[in-house]
Amino acid sequence: MQQSVKMAAETLDFYYGRFRALEGINLEIPEHQVTALIGPSGCGKSTFLRCLNRMNDLIPGTRTEGAVLLDGVKVNVPSLDVVELRRKVGMVFQKPNPFPKTIFENVAYGLRVGGVTDRNFISAQVEKSLISAGLFTEVKDRLYDSALGLSGGQQQRLCIARAVALEPEVLLMDEPASALDPIATQKIEELIAELKRNYTIVIVTHSMQQAARVSDLTAFFYMGKLVEVGPTEAIFTRPANQQTEDYVTGRFG
Amino acid sequence: METRAHFHAELEALKGRVVALCGQAEASRQGAVAAYLGRDLALARQVIEADRAINQNTCDIDEACLKLLALEQPVALDLRRIVGYARVVINLERLADEAVNIAEGALAGAGLPGDCDGMLVALSDHVAAMFALATRAFVDDDVDAAMEVCRFDERARELAVSAMRCITEALSQCQATPETGVRAILACRSFERMAAHAANLGEILVFIVKGVILSQKCQPR
């Protein structure tokens, strides 16, 4: 079945000062699919991920050329409301970063900042988000305890709940399980499989096995260029490009 | 920098073991042919005895493949190599089984009815050439040679059919005893199966190197 394109990069270049970190990236991200970005350190995969919701705007001296599209609309234009973009394109980071607040308030935070005041709505949304993140049954009796008391894996799922509370359309995940133990990693991977029913997911991972397990599409970046993109099954069984083959089989990296 | 040098060294060593098994299977094939054509009973017994070692090596390599799959979680070319090696050894083991069948025919009193000996020798020589080419293709990762082995399989079938027709005619004209004729037909059948296993080696090598499945049983993807 042909998936519709949720986000796309068109001849995207990205510069840190004079250094070109991304070069002519053309990549379509299909809706309700998991797209994994792989490649050695410094290849530009995280930079690309952060271009999708303009997180790189926060870094002085950077600039973008080309286009990033969300539902066909260019998002890397000055007139676009970045806060609104980040509401639609949420992000989960490598290390869990809960706020020093209660579990409930962590999930409700984005809603309150967004101006939502309806207590019933907020409560319902917090519960729904915690259920989506596979955390509700573990924390339902201690919603008003500090989030800092949760385990690392629970904290990361709390961050996912915090992201989905705003009902984004796309979830960006930057190595979401790299700081977690194997069991917590498994839970996050299972969660990704569940979340893709409602969200389009783009994940950066250094674990090729994780990319193989969780993604539908895999894109291999090398030295700022997109070398190959294709169905994950093809990338990990018979990649078309020799560089991809050499990277996934550990012949360089 | 190669990040999986240790694993790749293990993979290379595994290939060496498969190549060694190719050598054992070839020795069995040669011995069986010589025993059958020369009615050499001692040689026939050697071939039958040697099959135990081939079976054991097949099991050992299969287990090594399983271990690498489980522990190294290979992908792409590495994955295809390990899966390919596991398939190769099955074919080598079966090829050696056919050599045993021919050797057993020799023990039972082989004979070549009528003028059919030349045809059986031609079939045997064709199989020998196919297997030698398949082994070379495997050692060198030579896809062209592998494809050629696959193409040679059709000729093997033609030679087998001709030889079997010759034997059948010799039988109908009472130029051979039924026992001799049946053994010769079974030998033909074994050579034909050997050719099919050699062709399988070619197909597997193409799968390993190119990731393409040539088997007629599989639908193109």
Tab-separated table of C-alpha atoms in Angstrom:
chain	number	residue	atom	x	y	z
A	1	MET	CA	0.000	0.000	0.000
A	2	GLN	CA	1.330	3.412	-0.954
A	3	GLN	CA	1.780	5.618	2.116
A	4	SER	CA	1.170	9.341	1.868
A	5	VAL	CA	4.147	11.581	2.537
A	6	LYS	CA	3.944	13.333	5.907
A	7	MET	CA	7.237	15.194	5.858
A	8	ALA	CA	9.862	15.695	3.198
A	9	ALA	CA	13.245	17.275	2.664
A	10	GLU	CA	13.983	18.728	-0.744
A	11	THR	CA	17.602	19.453	-1.693
A	12	LEU	CA	18.196	20.342	1.934
A	13	ASP	CA	21.550	21.826	2.919
A	14	PHE	CA	22.392	22.761	6.486
A	15	TYR	CA	25.355	24.815	7.673
A	16	TYR	CA	27.008	25.256	11.045
A	17	GLY	CA	28.778	28.505	10.206
A	18	ARG	CA	30.751	27.682	7.069
A	19	PHE	CA	30.649	23.947	7.619
A	20	ARG	CA	28.066	22.197	5.480
A	21	ALA	CA	26.669	19.444	7.707
A	22	LEU	CA	23.946	18.318	5.299
A	23	GLU	CA	24.255	18.264	1.554
A	24	GLY	CA	21.372	18.028	-0.900
A	25	ILE	CA	19.154	15.782	1.187
A	26	ASN	CA	16.032	14.531	-0.556
A	27	LEU	CA	13.972	12.311	1.695
A	28	GLU	CA	10.266	11.563	1.990
A	29	ILE	CA	8.918	10.453	5.365
A	30	PRO	CA	5.761	8.387	4.962
A	31	GLU	CA	2.805	8.876	7.272
A	32	HIS	CA	2.219	6.353	10.083
A	33	GLN	CA	5.516	4.667	9.426
A	34	VAL	CA	8.730	4.538	11.411
A	35	THR	CA	11.701	5.959	9.537
A	36	ALA	CA	15.102	5.188	11.053
A	37	LEU	CA	18.129	7.376	10.391
A	38	ILE	CA	21.423	5.497	10.687
A	39	GLY	CA	25.056	6.330	10.050
A	40	PRO	CA	28.341	6.840	11.864
A	41	SER	CA	28.839	9.662	14.368
A	42	GLY	CA	28.978	13.050	12.685
A	43	CYS	CA	27.191	11.884	9.540
A	44	GLY	CA	24.385	14.417	9.959
A	45	LYS	CA	21.501	12.197	11.039
A	46	SER	CA	20.745	14.106	14.262
A	47	THR	CA	21.213	17.417	12.452
A	48	PHE	CA	18.688	16.263	9.879
A	49	LEU	CA	16.259	15.161	12.605
A	50	ARG	CA	16.509	18.569	14.254
A	51	CYS	CA	15.857	20.298	10.932
A	52	LEU	CA	12.434	18.664	10.857
A	53	ASN	CA	11.123	20.760	13.757
A	54	ARG	CA	13.695	23.540	13.487
A	55	MET	CA	15.451	22.744	16.743
A	56	ASN	CA	18.646	23.861	15.007
A	57	ASP	CA	17.261	27.403	14.959
A	58	LEU	CA	18.390	27.593	18.576
A	59	ILE	CA	22.050	27.281	17.541
A	60	PRO	CA	23.659	30.588	16.554
A	61	GLY	CA	25.349	30.787	13.142
A	62	THR	CA	23.365	28.029	11.492
A	63	ARG	CA	21.401	28.278	8.282
A	64	THR	CA	19.269	26.076	6.073
A	65	GLU	CA	18.899	25.957	2.305
A	66	GLY	CA	16.352	23.929	0.421
A	67	ALA	CA	13.032	22.938	1.920
A	68	VAL	CA	11.542	20.964	4.785
A	69	LEU	CA	7.878	20.219	4.165
A	70	LEU	CA	5.117	19.167	6.536
A	71	ASP	CA	2.024	18.027	4.657
A	72	GLY	CA	3.450	19.786	1.616
A	73	VAL	CA	3.899	23.127	3.396
A	74	LYS	CA	7.384	24.556	3.724
A	75	VAL	CA	8.260	24.916	7.391
A	76	ASN	CA	11.724	26.467	7.175
A	77	VAL	CA	10.471	29.960	6.472
A	78	PRO	CA	10.798	32.844	8.949
A	79	SER	CA	7.074	33.581	8.934
A	80	LEU	CA	6.164	30.149	10.290
A	81	ASP	CA	5.204	29.887	13.964
A	82	VAL	CA	7.945	27.625	15.347
A	83	VAL	CA	6.012	26.888	18.548
A	84	GLU	CA	3.091	25.646	16.485
A	85	LEU	CA	5.474	23.573	14.345
A	86	ARG	CA	6.962	21.939	17.446
A	87	ARG	CA	3.484	21.195	18.724
A	88	LYS	CA	2.839	19.264	15.524
A	89	VAL	CA	6.327	17.775	15.381
A	90	GLY	CA	7.228	16.637	18.897
A	91	MET	CA	10.592	15.429	20.074
A	92	VAL	CA	12.007	12.880	22.501
A	93	PHE	CA	15.665	13.209	23.393
A	94	GLN	CA	18.467	10.771	24.111
A	95	LYS	CA	18.452	11.238	27.870
A	96	PRO	CA	15.141	11.355	29.717
A	97	ASN	CA	14.632	14.934	30.825
A	98	PRO	CA	11.609	15.068	33.138
A	99	PHE	CA	10.901	18.386	34.829
A	100	PRO	CA	11.341	18.486	38.632
A	101	LYS	CA	7.587	18.302	39.034
A	102	THR	CA	5.013	15.608	39.657
A	103	ILE	CA	4.332	12.908	37.085
A	104	PHE	CA	0.955	14.498	36.397
A	105	GLU	CA	2.392	17.981	35.937
A	106	ASN	CA	5.096	16.740	33.604
A	107	VAL	CA	2.479	15.452	31.178
A	108	ALA	CA	0.138	18.400	31.709
A	109	TYR	CA	2.923	20.951	31.272
A	110	GLY	CA	2.672	21.414	27.522
A	111	LEU	CA	-1.090	21.749	27.684
A	112	ARG	CA	-0.899	24.421	30.393
A	113	VAL	CA	1.823	26.331	28.511
A	114	GLY	CA	-0.429	26.111	25.456
A	115	GLY	CA	-3.162	27.890	27.395
A	116	VAL	CA	-5.414	24.956	28.218
A	117	THR	CA	-7.170	25.541	31.564
A	118	ASP	CA	-9.989	22.976	31.553
A	119	ARG	CA	-9.050	20.677	34.469
A	120	ASN	CA	-11.194	17.774	33.286
A	121	PHE	CA	-9.704	17.944	29.830
A	122	ILE	CA	-6.187	18.099	31.222
A	123	SER	CA	-6.816	15.114	33.519
A	124	ALA	CA	-8.267	13.072	30.690
A	125	GLN	CA	-5.428	14.027	28.395
A	126	VAL	CA	-2.776	13.136	31.005
A	127	GLU	CA	-4.342	9.704	31.537
A	128	LYS	CA	-4.688	9.090	27.802
A	129	SER	CA	-1.078	10.101	27.173
A	130	LEU	CA	0.261	7.918	29.973
A	131	ILE	CA	-1.738	4.997	28.573
A	132	SER	CA	-0.339	5.698	25.081
A	133	ALA	CA	3.158	5.703	26.516
A	134	GLY	CA	2.541	2.373	28.255
A	135	LEU	CA	3.148	3.947	31.667
A	136	PHE	CA	-0.277	4.490	33.204
A	137	THR	CA	-0.634	1.177	35.046
A	138	GLU	CA	2.807	1.657	36.602
A	139	VAL	CA	2.192	5.186	37.898
A	140	LYS	CA	-1.575	5.549	38.327
A	141	ASP	CA	-1.303	5.394	42.114
A	142	ARG	CA	1.465	7.965	42.362
A	143	LEU	CA	0.600	10.592	39.800
A	144	TYR	CA	1.430	13.339	42.288
A	145	ASP	CA	4.840	11.949	43.223
A	146	SER	CA	7.947	13.522	41.769
A	147	ALA	CA	8.814	12.329	38.263
A	148	LEU	CA	12.449	12.239	39.350
A	149	GLY	CA	11.653	9.136	41.422
A	150	LEU	CA	10.895	7.073	38.320
A	151	SER	CA	13.437	4.688	36.779
A	152	GLY	CA	15.310	5.794	33.648
A	153	GLY	CA	13.050	3.755	31.379
A	154	GLN	CA	9.917	5.104	33.067
A	155	GLN	CA	11.257	8.656	32.809
A	156	GLN	CA	11.787	8.184	29.062
A	157	ARG	CA	8.247	6.877	28.623
A	158	LEU	CA	7.063	9.850	30.690
A	159	CYS	CA	8.837	12.124	28.198
A	160	ILE	CA	7.045	10.301	25.392
A	161	ALA	CA	3.743	10.808	27.248
A	162	ARG	CA	4.618	14.497	27.617
A	163	ALA	CA	5.225	14.713	23.884
A	164	VAL	CA	2.042	12.889	22.848
A	165	ALA	CA	-0.125	14.909	25.285
A	166	LEU	CA	-0.015	17.708	22.736
A	167	GLU	CA	-1.273	15.287	20.075
A	168	PRO	CA	1.528	15.922	17.614
A	169	GLU	CA	1.406	14.498	14.118
A	170	VAL	CA	5.060	13.554	13.978
A	171	LEU	CA	7.339	12.264	16.765
A	172	LEU	CA	11.078	12.732	16.425
A	173	MET	CA	13.202	10.463	18.585
A	174	ASP	CA	16.907	11.089	18.990
A	175	GLU	CA	18.422	7.825	20.257
A	176	PRO	CA	15.548	7.381	22.712
A	177	ALA	CA	16.828	4.139	24.201
A	178	SER	CA	20.573	4.659	24.198
A	179	ALA	CA	20.665	5.475	27.922
A	180	LEU	CA	18.377	2.605	28.934
A	181	ASP	CA	18.876	-1.012	29.992
A	182	PRO	CA	17.748	-3.860	27.662
A	183	ILE	CA	14.332	-4.342	29.290
A	184	ALA	CA	13.526	-0.620	29.242
A	185	THR	CA	14.779	-0.542	25.643
A	186	GLN	CA	12.415	-3.366	24.707
A	187	LYS	CA	9.516	-1.448	26.223
A	188	ILE	CA	10.391	1.659	24.224
A	189	GLU	CA	10.659	-0.407	21.044
A	190	GLU	CA	7.283	-2.031	21.684
A	191	LEU	CA	5.870	1.403	22.351
A	192	ILE	CA	7.187	2.712	19.028
A	193	ALA	CA	5.341	-0.101	17.242
A	194	GLU	CA	2.133	0.953	19.022
A	195	LEU	CA	2.625	4.679	18.533
A	196	LYS	CA	3.040	4.473	14.775
A	197	ARG	CA	-0.681	3.743	14.453
A	198	ASN	CA	-1.350	7.349	15.434
A	199	TYR	CA	1.899	9.132	14.719
A	200	THR	CA	4.569	9.373	12.069
A	201	ILE	CA	7.868	8.538	13.737
A	202	VAL	CA	11.426	9.424	12.796
A	203	ILE	CA	14.112	7.851	14.951
A	204	VAL	CA	17.850	8.347	15.076
A	205	THR	CA	19.621	5.294	16.410
A	206	HIS	CA	23.171	4.063	16.682
A	207	SER	CA	21.908	0.529	17.135
A	208	MET	CA	21.433	-1.060	13.754
A	209	GLN	CA	19.600	-3.953	15.341
A	210	GLN	CA	17.171	-1.444	16.830
A	211	ALA	CA	16.672	0.205	13.441
A	212	ALA	CA	16.037	-3.236	11.965
A	213	ARG	CA	13.538	-4.108	14.701
A	214	VAL	CA	11.481	-0.941	14.896
A	215	SER	CA	11.513	0.799	11.526
A	216	ASP	CA	9.696	0.383	8.251
A	217	LEU	CA	12.086	2.563	6.302
A	218	THR	CA	15.799	3.110	6.889
A	219	ALA	CA	17.905	5.995	5.644
A	220	PHE	CA	21.694	5.727	5.725
A	221	PHE	CA	23.606	9.005	6.088
A	222	TYR	CA	27.325	9.389	5.544
A	223	MET	CA	29.368	12.587	5.686
A	224	GLY	CA	26.312	14.799	5.420
A	225	LYS	CA	24.802	12.972	2.472
A	226	LEU	CA	21.895	10.591	2.233
A	227	VAL	CA	23.541	7.526	0.710
A	228	GLU	CA	20.570	5.195	0.543
A	229	VAL	CA	16.987	4.997	1.716
A	230	GLY	CA	14.690	2.028	1.358
A	231	PRO	CA	12.520	-0.514	3.123
A	232	THR	CA	14.339	-1.634	6.270
A	233	GLU	CA	14.117	-5.256	5.171
A	234	ALA	CA	16.026	-4.426	1.980
A	235	ILE	CA	18.649	-2.266	3.713
A	236	PHE	CA	19.498	-5.078	6.123
A	237	THR	CA	19.349	-8.002	3.701
A	238	ARG	CA	20.460	-6.671	0.319
A	239	PRO	CA	21.318	-2.958	0.333
A	240	ALA	CA	21.780	-1.471	-3.110
A	241	ASN	CA	24.756	0.699	-2.223
A	242	GLN	CA	28.200	-0.690	-1.359
A	243	GLN	CA	28.784	2.009	1.308
A	244	THR	CA	25.554	0.992	3.021
A	245	GLU	CA	26.574	-2.655	2.859
A	246	ASP	CA	29.991	-1.861	4.333
A	247	TYR	CA	28.480	0.229	7.133
A	248	VAL	CA	25.728	-2.157	8.232
A	249	THR	CA	28.119	-5.104	8.192
A	250	GLY	CA	30.646	-3.197	10.309
A	251	ARG	CA	33.325	-2.903	7.616
A	252	PHE	CA	33.667	0.751	8.508
A	253	GLY	CA	32.241	3.157	11.050
B	1	MET	CA	38.155	1.365	10.589
B	2	GLU	CA	36.675	-2.116	10.457
B	3	THR	CA	34.463	-2.416	13.515
B	4	ARG	CA	33.686	-6.136	13.311
B	5	ALA	CA	37.101	-7.524	12.380
B	6	HIS	CA	36.847	-10.466	14.785
B	7	PHE	CA	33.470	-11.528	13.434
B	8	HIS	CA	34.648	-11.202	9.843
B	9	ALA	CA	37.691	-13.330	10.629
B	10	GLU	CA	35.321	-15.998	11.998
B	11	LEU	CA	33.244	-15.732	8.850
B	12	GLU	CA	36.335	-16.173	6.690
B	13	ALA	CA	37.341	-19.221	8.718
B	14	LEU	CA	33.839	-20.644	8.254
B	15	LYS	CA	34.175	-20.201	4.503
B	16	GLY	CA	37.455	-22.136	4.710
B	17	ARG	CA	35.640	-25.020	6.389
B	18	VAL	CA	32.969	-25.014	3.660
B	19	VAL	CA	35.672	-25.031	0.964
B	20	ALA	CA	37.320	-27.977	2.749
B	21	LEU	CA	33.976	-29.789	2.704
B	22	CYS	CA	33.789	-29.095	-1.050
B	23	GLY	CA	37.118	-30.900	-1.314
B	24	GLN	CA	35.842	-33.888	0.670
B	25	ALA	CA	32.688	-34.101	-1.461
B	26	GLU	CA	34.798	-33.912	-4.623
B	27	ALA	CA	37.053	-36.716	-3.363
B	28	SER	CA	33.944	-38.844	-2.765
B	29	ARG	CA	32.589	-38.058	-6.202
B	30	GLN	CA	35.882	-38.947	-7.873
B	31	GLY	CA	36.256	-42.109	-5.818
B	32	ALA	CA	32.716	-43.254	-6.573
B	33	VAL	CA	33.140	-42.735	-10.317
B	34	ALA	CA	36.465	-44.573	-10.356
B	35	ALA	CA	35.018	-47.400	-8.245
B	36	TYR	CA	31.967	-47.742	-10.493
B	37	LEU	CA	33.769	-47.575	-13.827
B	38	GLY	CA	36.750	-49.652	-12.659
B	39	ARG	CA	34.685	-52.018	-10.479
B	40	ASP	CA	37.078	-51.249	-7.630
B	41	LEU	CA	35.416	-52.621	-4.500
B	42	ALA	CA	38.053	-51.373	-2.059
B	43	LEU	CA	37.682	-47.840	-3.379
B	44	ALA	CA	33.899	-48.121	-3.171
B	45	ARG	CA	34.185	-49.062	0.518
B	46	GLN	CA	36.491	-46.086	1.137
B	47	VAL	CA	33.893	-43.737	-0.344
B	48	ILE	CA	31.160	-45.185	1.844
B	49	GLU	CA	33.350	-44.963	4.933
B	50	ALA	CA	34.389	-41.359	4.189
B	51	ASP	CA	30.767	-40.255	4.199
B	52	ARG	CA	30.644	-40.318	8.005
B	53	ALA	CA	33.238	-37.558	8.214
B	54	ILE	CA	31.360	-35.524	5.615
B	55	ASN	CA	28.117	-35.868	7.579
B	56	GLN	CA	29.857	-34.842	10.798
B	57	ASN	CA	31.525	-31.819	9.179
B	58	THR	CA	28.173	-30.798	7.700
B	59	CYS	CA	26.603	-30.861	11.156
B	60	ASP	CA	29.524	-28.936	12.666
B	61	ILE	CA	29.375	-26.196	10.025
B	62	ASP	CA	25.598	-25.982	10.353
B	63	GLU	CA	25.981	-25.506	14.098
B	64	ALA	CA	28.678	-22.867	13.578
B	65	CYS	CA	26.304	-20.990	11.238
B	66	LEU	CA	23.558	-21.109	13.849
B	67	LYS	CA	25.944	-19.820	16.511
B	68	LEU	CA	27.059	-16.880	14.382
B	69	LEU	CA	23.437	-16.020	13.527
B	70	ALA	CA	22.473	-16.017	17.190
B	71	LEU	CA	25.508	-14.280	18.635
B	72	GLU	CA	26.565	-11.860	15.933
B	73	GLN	CA	23.149	-10.904	14.516
B	74	PRO	CA	24.589	-10.387	11.044
B	75	VAL	CA	22.920	-8.325	8.337
B	76	ALA	CA	23.214	-7.807	4.579
B	77	LEU	CA	26.193	-9.614	2.978
B	78	ASP	CA	27.246	-11.219	6.267
B	79	LEU	CA	23.717	-12.554	6.814
B	80	ARG	CA	23.535	-13.858	3.257
B	81	ARG	CA	26.931	-15.527	3.643
B	82	ILE	CA	25.939	-17.442	6.764
B	83	VAL	CA	22.538	-18.463	5.402
B	84	GLY	CA	24.263	-19.354	2.122
B	85	TYR	CA	26.943	-21.479	3.823
B	86	ALA	CA	24.266	-23.403	5.718
B	87	ARG	CA	22.528	-24.131	2.407
B	88	VAL	CA	25.786	-24.994	0.629
B	89	VAL	CA	26.739	-27.669	3.148
B	90	ILE	CA	23.340	-29.350	2.811
B	91	ASN	CA	23.952	-29.633	-0.928
B	92	LEU	CA	27.495	-30.899	-0.434
B	93	GLU	CA	26.296	-33.509	2.021
B	94	ARG	CA	23.634	-34.686	-0.421
B	95	LEU	CA	26.082	-34.688	-3.301
B	96	ALA	CA	28.345	-36.940	-1.230
B	97	ASP	CA	25.311	-39.162	-0.481
B	98	GLU	CA	24.866	-39.627	-4.236
B	99	ALA	CA	28.535	-40.614	-4.441
B	100	VAL	CA	27.811	-43.233	-1.786
B	101	ASN	CA	24.864	-44.505	-3.841
B	102	ILE	CA	27.139	-44.909	-6.849
B	103	ALA	CA	29.775	-46.611	-4.728
B	104	GLU	CA	27.143	-49.007	-3.360
B	105	GLY	CA	26.211	-49.798	-6.974
B	106	ALA	CA	29.853	-50.651	-7.572
B	107	LEU	CA	29.857	-52.975	-4.562
B	108	ALA	CA	26.719	-54.694	-5.818
B	109	GLY	CA	28.401	-55.460	-9.125
B	110	ALA	CA	28.386	-52.486	-11.411
B	111	GLY	CA	28.338	-52.866	-15.138
B	112	LEU	CA	27.699	-50.813	-18.203
B	113	PRO	CA	25.276	-52.363	-20.622
B	114	GLY	CA	25.789	-52.263	-24.380
B	115	ASP	CA	27.403	-49.174	-25.810
B	116	CYS	CA	26.184	-46.984	-23.002
B	117	ASP	CA	29.463	-46.713	-21.106
B	118	GLY	CA	30.559	-43.696	-23.135
B	119	MET	CA	27.329	-41.886	-22.316
B	120	LEU	CA	27.662	-42.540	-18.603
B	121	VAL	CA	31.261	-41.350	-18.694
B	122	ALA	CA	30.198	-38.200	-20.587
B	123	LEU	CA	27.555	-37.520	-17.947
B	124	SER	CA	30.063	-38.124	-15.155
B	125	ASP	CA	32.626	-35.808	-16.802
B	126	HIS	CA	29.989	-33.106	-17.214
B	127	VAL	CA	29.085	-33.354	-13.528
B	128	ALA	CA	32.783	-33.181	-12.623
B	129	ALA	CA	33.170	-29.996	-14.674
B	130	MET	CA	30.048	-28.481	-13.113
B	131	PHE	CA	31.186	-29.215	-9.582
B	132	ALA	CA	34.699	-27.911	-10.242
B	133	LEU	CA	33.266	-24.689	-11.657
B	134	ALA	CA	30.805	-24.367	-8.757
B	135	THR	CA	33.648	-24.766	-6.257
B	136	ARG	CA	35.771	-22.176	-8.052
B	137	ALA	CA	32.794	-19.782	-8.172
B	138	PHE	CA	32.290	-20.278	-4.444
B	139	VAL	CA	35.948	-19.733	-3.556
B	140	ASP	CA	36.241	-16.581	-5.712
B	141	ASP	CA	32.696	-15.170	-5.198
B	142	ASP	CA	32.472	-15.361	-9.006
B	143	VAL	CA	28.852	-14.729	-10.022
B	144	ASP	CA	29.508	-15.253	-13.744
B	145	ALA	CA	30.964	-18.697	-13.104
B	146	ALA	CA	28.037	-19.485	-10.781
B	147	MET	CA	25.519	-18.530	-13.457
B	148	GLU	CA	27.371	-20.749	-15.915
B	149	VAL	CA	27.058	-23.707	-13.539
B	150	CYS	CA	23.291	-23.116	-13.397
B	151	ARG	CA	23.118	-23.093	-17.182
B	152	PHE	CA	25.110	-26.372	-17.388
B	153	ASP	CA	22.377	-28.169	-15.445
B	154	GLU	CA	20.161	-28.413	-18.521
B	155	ARG	CA	22.943	-30.212	-20.431
B	156	ALA	CA	23.331	-32.620	-17.509
B	157	ARG	CA	19.648	-33.489	-17.779
B	158	GLU	CA	19.989	-34.094	-21.524
B	159	LEU	CA	22.991	-36.360	-21.013
B	160	ALA	CA	21.188	-38.290	-18.270
B	161	VAL	CA	18.119	-38.799	-20.451
B	162	SER	CA	20.282	-40.002	-23.360
B	163	ALA	CA	22.190	-42.402	-21.147
B	164	MET	CA	19.018	-43.780	-19.576
B	165	ARG	CA	17.429	-44.222	-23.006
B	166	CYS	CA	20.529	-46.107	-24.148
B	167	ILE	CA	20.406	-48.375	-21.088
B	168	THR	CA	16.679	-49.021	-21.562
B	169	GLU	CA	17.250	-49.966	-25.188
B	170	ALA	CA	20.153	-52.220	-24.214
B	171	LEU	CA	17.872	-53.925	-21.724
B	172	SER	CA	15.063	-54.353	-24.241
B	173	GLN	CA	17.555	-55.946	-26.659
B	174	CYS	CA	18.856	-58.226	-23.897
B	175	GLN	CA	22.360	-56.719	-24.114
B	176	ALA	CA	22.434	-56.366	-20.314
B	177	THR	CA	21.084	-58.187	-17.306
B	178	PRO	CA	18.222	-56.445	-15.516
B	179	GLU	CA	20.410	-55.974	-12.401
B	180	THR	CA	23.184	-54.299	-14.353
B	181	GLY	CA	20.710	-52.139	-16.241
B	182	VAL	CA	18.896	-50.997	-13.105
B	183	ARG	CA	22.181	-50.180	-11.346
B	184	ALA	CA	23.322	-48.191	-14.356
B	185	ILE	CA	20.025	-46.274	-14.414
B	186	LEU	CA	20.370	-45.548	-10.691
B	187	ALA	CA	23.929	-44.335	-11.299
B	188	CYS	CA	22.584	-42.038	-14.051
B	189	ARG	CA	20.026	-40.728	-11.645
B	190	SER	CA	22.721	-40.097	-9.014
B	191	PHE	CA	24.859	-38.188	-11.501
B	192	GLU	CA	21.840	-36.114	-12.487
B	193	ARG	CA	21.186	-35.334	-8.808
B	194	MET	CA	24.857	-34.380	-8.354
B	195	ALA	CA	24.514	-31.951	-11.250
B	196	ALA	CA	21.418	-30.456	-9.591
B	197	HIS	CA	23.348	-29.992	-6.328
B	198	ALA	CA	26.210	-28.328	-8.215
B	199	ALA	CA	23.658	-26.006	-9.864
B	200	ASN	CA	22.224	-25.265	-6.414
B	201	LEU	CA	25.710	-24.203	-5.300
B	202	GLY	CA	25.731	-21.759	-8.206
B	203	GLU	CA	22.310	-20.395	-7.217
B	204	ILE	CA	23.400	-20.027	-3.607
B	205	LEU	CA	26.547	-18.156	-4.602
B	206	VAL	CA	24.440	-15.710	-6.645
B	207	PHE	CA	22.215	-15.261	-3.579
B	208	ILE	CA	25.231	-14.636	-1.359
B	209	VAL	CA	26.890	-12.088	-3.615
B	210	LYS	CA	23.880	-10.402	-5.214
B	211	GLY	CA	21.021	-11.122	-2.807
B	212	VAL	CA	18.999	-12.511	-5.721
B	213	ILE	CA	17.113	-15.783	-5.379
B	214	LEU	CA	17.289	-17.748	-8.637
B	215	SER	CA	15.486	-20.886	-7.499
B	216	GLN	CA	12.636	-21.806	-9.805
B	217	LYS	CA	10.582	-22.612	-6.732
B	218	CYS	CA	10.623	-18.984	-5.631
B	219	GLN	CA	8.581	-16.249	-7.217
B	220	PRO	CA	10.640	-13.264	-8.400
B	221	ARG	CA	10.461	-10.306	-5.979
